[in-house]
Amino acid sequence: MIGVIGSGSWATAIIKVLLETPDREVCWWVRRDEVRDAIARSGHNPSHLSDAALDTSRIRLSGDLADVVACCSHLVLVIPSAYIASVLDTLPPAAYVGKRFISAIKGAVPEYSTSVSMYLHSQLGVPVENICVVSGPTHAEEVVRELPAFLAVASDNKALADEVSSMLDCAYMRAVTTEDIVGVEIAGLMKNVYAIGAGLCQGVGFGDNLTAVYVTAAYAEMLATARLLSPDRSHDMALYCYLGDLMVTCWSEHSRNRRLGYLLGKEMPADQAFATLGTVPEGYYSAKIVHQHHQNLQGALPLAEAVYRVLYEGSRAQTEMERVISFYL
């Protein structure tokens, strides 16, 4: 059985996609009792994407992580990266022996300053051949409306990547496989940081022209980082999870990271911006991870560092965006 850990928008969309396969049953870990009860009663997630109808006759809902892990061969991780360790560390590594992990998380694990796949391997002892990463561009809001979308499924284990691709393939979703797991995770982490920067550009009033230049420079910075961090690997730049995911996150109305940058660009205090959004977007945590690691790289990351200074050092968005312009012009 497939287990899904998390109950947010993307988790809800993945449940819907998995249930497109007839007769498939899934086990869904939902932390909050009231949300779990509401889903069982109505077939809708009351907290996220409540319009999406879910076939609860094929969903086993549980609030017991140990129970979900024990009964499932495959575990899809769909919780914010900031909470992944606090959830999975509640069980001993022995509980995860033999399990295949599918990370649909675009971020890093703050407690360990590492990617999700590296956390699974180094902290929980999961073999690399049992780890797979899934990336977009995919906004959950569009997936549940069954708008066409593509996924990249990355793993060092081709057989696992093919298996996961088959799980997620349906009438409106196409999944392609790659061995570029490092690049896919780096892209998924960094694009959220750059989306905040794109929002900053819009918030300070620089317009689409400058934002387009910014996104182009961000793409180059992302690729340079991937090559520096894993020089012995080839990176498939034609994958949609690189430029495609960066673009949609920087411009889409569904992007909470872009929206955060926009609000900060309008000089809204960070705590008020988080309250307005109702969440702390992944890019907030990712910006700190990128900052911690960037000194180990051979090149500068002016765009990512500008976002970091706005988020963590109280620098004004206008000042940082003007600094970015002067760096490139």
Coordinates of C-alpha atoms in Angstrom, one line a residue:
M1 CA 0.0 0.0 0.0
I2 CA 1.0 3.6 -0.6
G3 CA 1.1 5.9 2.4
V4 CA 0.9 9.7 2.1
I5 CA 2.3 11.7 5.0
G6 CA 0.8 15.2 5.2
S7 CA -2.5 16.9 4.7
G8 CA -1.9 20.2 2.9
S9 CA -2.7 21.2 -0.6
W10 CA -0.1 19.2 -2.4
A11 CA -0.9 16.1 -0.3
T12 CA -4.5 16.4 -1.2
A13 CA -3.7 16.7 -4.9
I14 CA -1.4 13.7 -4.7
I15 CA -4.1 11.7 -3.0
K16 CA -6.4 12.6 -5.9
V17 CA -3.8 11.6 -8.5
L18 CA -3.1 8.3 -6.8
L19 CA -6.8 7.4 -6.7
E20 CA -7.1 7.9 -10.4
T21 CA -5.9 4.3 -10.7
P22 CA -8.9 2.1 -10.2
D23 CA -9.0 -0.2 -7.2
R24 CA -5.9 1.4 -5.7
E25 CA -6.1 2.1 -1.9
V26 CA -4.0 4.6 0.0
C27 CA -3.2 5.2 3.6
W28 CA -3.3 8.9 4.6
W29 CA -1.6 10.2 7.7
V30 CA -3.5 13.3 8.8
R31 CA -2.2 14.8 12.0
R32 CA -5.3 16.8 13.2
D33 CA -8.2 14.8 14.5
E34 CA -10.8 17.3 13.3
V35 CA -9.4 17.4 9.8
R36 CA -9.3 13.6 9.6
D37 CA -12.9 13.3 10.8
A38 CA -14.1 15.9 8.3
I39 CA -12.4 14.1 5.4
A40 CA -13.9 10.8 6.4
R41 CA -17.4 12.3 6.8
S42 CA -17.5 14.5 3.7
G43 CA -14.9 13.3 1.3
H44 CA -13.3 16.7 1.2
N45 CA -10.3 18.2 3.0
P46 CA -11.8 21.2 5.0
S47 CA -8.4 22.9 5.3
H48 CA -7.0 22.7 1.8
L49 CA -8.6 22.5 -1.7
S50 CA -11.9 21.8 -0.1
D51 CA -13.6 21.6 -3.6
A52 CA -11.7 18.5 -4.4
A53 CA -13.8 15.3 -4.1
L54 CA -11.9 12.3 -2.7
D55 CA -13.1 8.7 -2.8
T56 CA -12.9 7.9 0.9
S57 CA -13.9 4.3 0.3
R58 CA -10.3 3.8 -0.9
I59 CA -8.6 5.9 1.7
R60 CA -7.5 4.6 5.1
L61 CA -7.2 7.7 7.3
S62 CA -4.9 7.5 10.3
G63 CA -3.3 9.9 12.9
D64 CA -0.8 7.2 14.0
L65 CA 2.4 7.6 12.0
A66 CA 3.7 4.2 13.2
D67 CA 0.6 2.5 11.9
V68 CA 0.9 4.2 8.5
V69 CA 4.6 3.3 8.2
A70 CA 4.1 -0.3 9.2
C71 CA 1.3 -1.0 6.7
C72 CA 2.8 0.7 3.7
S73 CA 5.7 -0.2 1.3
H74 CA 5.9 3.2 -0.2
L75 CA 5.8 6.5 1.8
V76 CA 5.1 9.8 0.0
L77 CA 6.3 12.7 2.0
V78 CA 4.2 15.9 1.5
I79 CA 4.7 18.0 4.6
P80 CA 6.6 21.3 4.8
S81 CA 10.3 20.8 5.0
A82 CA 10.4 22.7 8.3
Y83 CA 8.5 19.9 10.0
I84 CA 9.8 16.8 8.3
A85 CA 12.3 15.9 10.9
S86 CA 10.0 16.6 13.9
V87 CA 7.5 14.2 12.3
L88 CA 9.8 11.4 11.1
D89 CA 12.2 11.5 14.1
T90 CA 9.4 10.4 16.3
L91 CA 10.0 6.8 15.1
P92 CA 13.2 4.9 15.4
P93 CA 15.2 4.4 12.1
A94 CA 14.3 0.6 12.4
A95 CA 10.7 1.5 11.6
Y96 CA 11.8 2.6 8.1
V97 CA 13.8 -0.4 7.1
G98 CA 12.7 -1.7 3.7
K99 CA 10.4 1.3 3.1
R100 CA 10.6 3.2 -0.2
F101 CA 10.4 7.0 0.2
I102 CA 9.0 9.4 -2.3
S103 CA 9.8 13.0 -1.4
A104 CA 7.4 15.6 -2.9
I105 CA 8.9 18.3 -0.7
K106 CA 10.6 21.3 -2.3
G107 CA 12.9 22.5 0.5
A108 CA 15.6 21.5 2.9
V109 CA 15.5 20.1 6.5
P110 CA 16.5 23.1 8.7
E111 CA 17.7 21.0 11.7
Y112 CA 20.3 19.3 9.6
S113 CA 20.9 21.9 6.9
T114 CA 20.5 19.3 4.2
S115 CA 18.2 18.1 1.4
V116 CA 15.3 15.8 2.2
S117 CA 17.0 12.8 0.4
M118 CA 20.3 13.4 2.4
Y119 CA 18.3 13.6 5.6
L120 CA 16.6 10.3 4.9
H121 CA 19.9 8.6 4.1
S122 CA 22.1 10.1 6.8
Q123 CA 19.7 10.4 9.7
L124 CA 17.2 7.6 9.1
G125 CA 19.5 5.2 7.4
V126 CA 17.4 4.8 4.2
P127 CA 19.5 3.4 1.4
V128 CA 19.8 5.7 -1.6
E129 CA 18.2 3.1 -3.8
N130 CA 15.0 3.4 -1.8
I131 CA 14.7 7.2 -2.2
C132 CA 12.9 9.0 -5.0
V133 CA 12.2 12.8 -5.5
V134 CA 9.2 14.2 -7.3
S135 CA 9.2 17.7 -8.6
G136 CA 7.0 20.0 -10.8
P137 CA 6.0 22.5 -12.1
T138 CA 2.8 21.5 -10.5
H139 CA 0.5 23.8 -8.5
A140 CA -1.9 21.7 -6.5
E141 CA -4.8 24.1 -7.3
E142 CA -4.5 23.2 -10.9
V143 CA -3.9 19.5 -10.4
V144 CA -7.1 19.0 -8.6
R145 CA -8.9 20.8 -11.4
E146 CA -7.3 18.1 -13.7
L147 CA -5.4 20.7 -15.8
P148 CA -2.6 19.0 -17.7
A149 CA 0.7 18.8 -15.8
F150 CA 4.1 17.2 -15.8
L151 CA 6.3 15.8 -13.1
A152 CA 9.9 14.8 -12.9
V153 CA 10.6 11.6 -10.9
A154 CA 14.3 11.4 -9.9
S155 CA 16.1 8.5 -8.3
D156 CA 19.5 6.8 -8.5
N157 CA 17.3 3.6 -8.8
K158 CA 15.8 3.6 -12.2
A159 CA 13.4 0.8 -11.3
L160 CA 12.0 2.8 -8.4
A161 CA 11.7 5.9 -10.6
D162 CA 9.8 3.9 -13.2
E163 CA 7.5 2.5 -10.5
V164 CA 6.7 5.9 -9.0
S165 CA 6.2 7.4 -12.5
S166 CA 3.7 4.7 -13.2
M167 CA 1.9 5.4 -9.9
L168 CA 1.5 9.1 -10.7
D169 CA 0.7 8.8 -14.4
C170 CA -3.0 9.5 -15.2
A171 CA -5.1 11.3 -17.8
Y172 CA -4.0 14.8 -16.8
M173 CA -0.6 14.0 -15.3
R174 CA 2.6 12.8 -17.1
A175 CA 5.7 11.8 -15.2
V176 CA 9.2 11.6 -16.7
T177 CA 12.1 9.9 -15.0
T178 CA 15.7 11.0 -14.5
E179 CA 18.7 10.1 -12.4
D180 CA 19.4 13.7 -11.7
I181 CA 18.2 13.6 -8.1
V182 CA 20.7 16.1 -6.8
G183 CA 19.8 18.7 -9.4
V184 CA 16.1 18.2 -9.0
E185 CA 16.3 18.8 -5.3
I186 CA 18.5 21.8 -5.7
A187 CA 16.1 23.3 -8.3
G188 CA 13.1 22.6 -6.0
L189 CA 14.8 24.3 -3.1
M190 CA 16.3 27.3 -4.8
K191 CA 13.3 28.2 -7.1
N192 CA 11.3 29.1 -4.0
V193 CA 14.0 31.5 -2.9
Y194 CA 14.1 33.2 -6.3
A195 CA 10.3 33.4 -6.3
I196 CA 10.5 35.5 -3.2
G197 CA 12.9 37.7 -5.1
A198 CA 10.6 38.0 -8.1
G199 CA 7.9 39.1 -5.7
L200 CA 10.2 41.7 -4.2
C201 CA 10.8 43.0 -7.7
Q202 CA 7.1 43.3 -8.3
G203 CA 6.5 44.7 -4.8
V204 CA 8.9 47.6 -5.2
G205 CA 7.4 48.4 -8.6
F206 CA 10.1 47.3 -11.0
G207 CA 7.7 45.8 -13.4
D208 CA 7.7 42.8 -15.7
N209 CA 10.8 43.8 -17.8
L210 CA 13.1 43.8 -14.8
T211 CA 11.4 40.7 -13.3
A212 CA 12.1 38.8 -16.6
V213 CA 15.8 39.8 -16.3
Y214 CA 15.8 38.8 -12.7
V215 CA 14.3 35.3 -13.4
T216 CA 16.8 34.7 -16.3
A217 CA 19.7 35.6 -13.9
A218 CA 18.1 33.3 -11.2
Y219 CA 18.0 30.4 -13.6
A220 CA 21.7 30.8 -14.4
E221 CA 22.5 31.1 -10.7
M222 CA 20.5 27.9 -10.0
L223 CA 22.3 25.9 -12.7
A224 CA 25.7 27.1 -11.6
T225 CA 24.9 26.0 -8.0
A226 CA 23.8 22.6 -9.2
R227 CA 27.0 22.1 -11.2
L228 CA 29.2 23.3 -8.3
L229 CA 27.5 21.1 -5.7
S230 CA 27.5 17.9 -7.9
P231 CA 30.2 18.4 -10.5
D232 CA 30.4 14.6 -11.1
R233 CA 26.8 14.4 -12.2
S234 CA 25.1 15.4 -15.4
H235 CA 22.1 17.7 -15.1
D236 CA 19.2 17.4 -17.5
M237 CA 18.5 21.1 -18.1
A238 CA 15.6 20.2 -20.4
L239 CA 13.6 18.9 -17.4
Y240 CA 10.6 21.1 -16.7
C241 CA 11.5 21.1 -13.0
Y242 CA 14.4 23.5 -13.7
L243 CA 13.2 26.5 -15.8
G244 CA 9.5 25.5 -15.9
D245 CA 9.1 25.3 -12.1
L246 CA 11.2 28.5 -11.6
M247 CA 9.0 30.4 -14.0
V248 CA 5.6 29.2 -12.6
T249 CA 6.7 29.9 -9.0
C250 CA 8.0 33.4 -9.9
W251 CA 4.8 34.4 -11.7
S252 CA 1.8 32.3 -10.7
E253 CA -1.0 33.7 -8.6
H254 CA -0.9 30.4 -6.7
S255 CA 2.7 31.0 -5.6
R256 CA 2.9 31.8 -1.9
N257 CA 6.6 32.4 -2.2
R258 CA 6.1 35.1 -4.8
R259 CA 3.3 36.6 -2.8
L260 CA 5.5 36.8 0.3
G261 CA 8.1 38.7 -1.7
Y262 CA 5.5 41.0 -3.0
L263 CA 4.2 41.8 0.4
L264 CA 7.7 42.4 1.8
G265 CA 8.4 44.6 -1.3
K266 CA 5.5 46.7 -0.2
E267 CA 7.3 47.0 3.2
M268 CA 4.8 44.8 5.1
P269 CA 6.5 43.4 8.2
A270 CA 7.4 39.7 7.9
D271 CA 5.1 38.5 10.7
Q272 CA 2.2 40.4 9.2
A273 CA 3.0 38.9 5.8
F274 CA 3.0 35.4 7.2
A275 CA -0.3 36.1 8.9
T276 CA -1.8 37.4 5.6
L277 CA -0.6 34.2 3.8
G278 CA -1.7 31.9 6.6
T279 CA 1.6 30.1 6.3
V280 CA 5.4 30.5 6.2
P281 CA 6.4 29.6 2.6
E282 CA 9.2 27.1 1.9
G283 CA 11.4 29.8 0.4
Y284 CA 11.8 31.4 3.8
Y285 CA 13.5 28.4 5.3
S286 CA 15.4 27.6 2.0
A287 CA 16.9 31.1 1.9
K288 CA 18.7 30.4 5.2
I289 CA 20.0 27.0 4.1
V290 CA 21.3 28.5 0.8
H291 CA 23.0 31.3 2.8
Q292 CA 24.6 28.8 5.1
H293 CA 26.1 26.9 2.2
H294 CA 26.9 29.6 -0.3
Q295 CA 30.3 30.4 1.2
N296 CA 31.4 26.8 0.3
L297 CA 30.7 27.5 -3.3
Q298 CA 33.2 28.8 -5.7
G299 CA 30.9 31.5 -7.0
A300 CA 28.7 34.2 -5.5
L301 CA 25.0 34.0 -5.2
P302 CA 23.9 37.7 -5.4
L303 CA 20.2 37.0 -6.0
A304 CA 19.8 34.4 -3.2
E305 CA 21.8 36.5 -0.8
A306 CA 19.7 39.6 -1.5
V307 CA 16.6 37.6 -0.6
Y308 CA 18.3 36.4 2.6
R309 CA 19.2 39.9 3.7
V310 CA 15.6 41.0 3.3
L311 CA 14.2 38.0 5.2
Y312 CA 16.8 37.7 8.0
E313 CA 18.7 40.9 8.3
G314 CA 15.9 43.5 7.9
S315 CA 17.3 45.0 4.8
R316 CA 14.9 47.0 2.7
A317 CA 13.6 45.3 -0.5
Q318 CA 14.2 48.5 -2.5
T319 CA 17.8 48.6 -1.4
E320 CA 18.5 44.9 -2.2
M321 CA 16.8 45.0 -5.6
E322 CA 18.7 48.1 -6.6
R323 CA 21.9 46.3 -5.5
V324 CA 20.9 43.3 -7.8
I325 CA 20.4 45.6 -10.7
S326 CA 23.8 47.2 -10.2
F327 CA 25.4 43.8 -10.0
Y328 CA 24.1 42.8 -13.4
L329 CA 24.2 46.2 -15.3

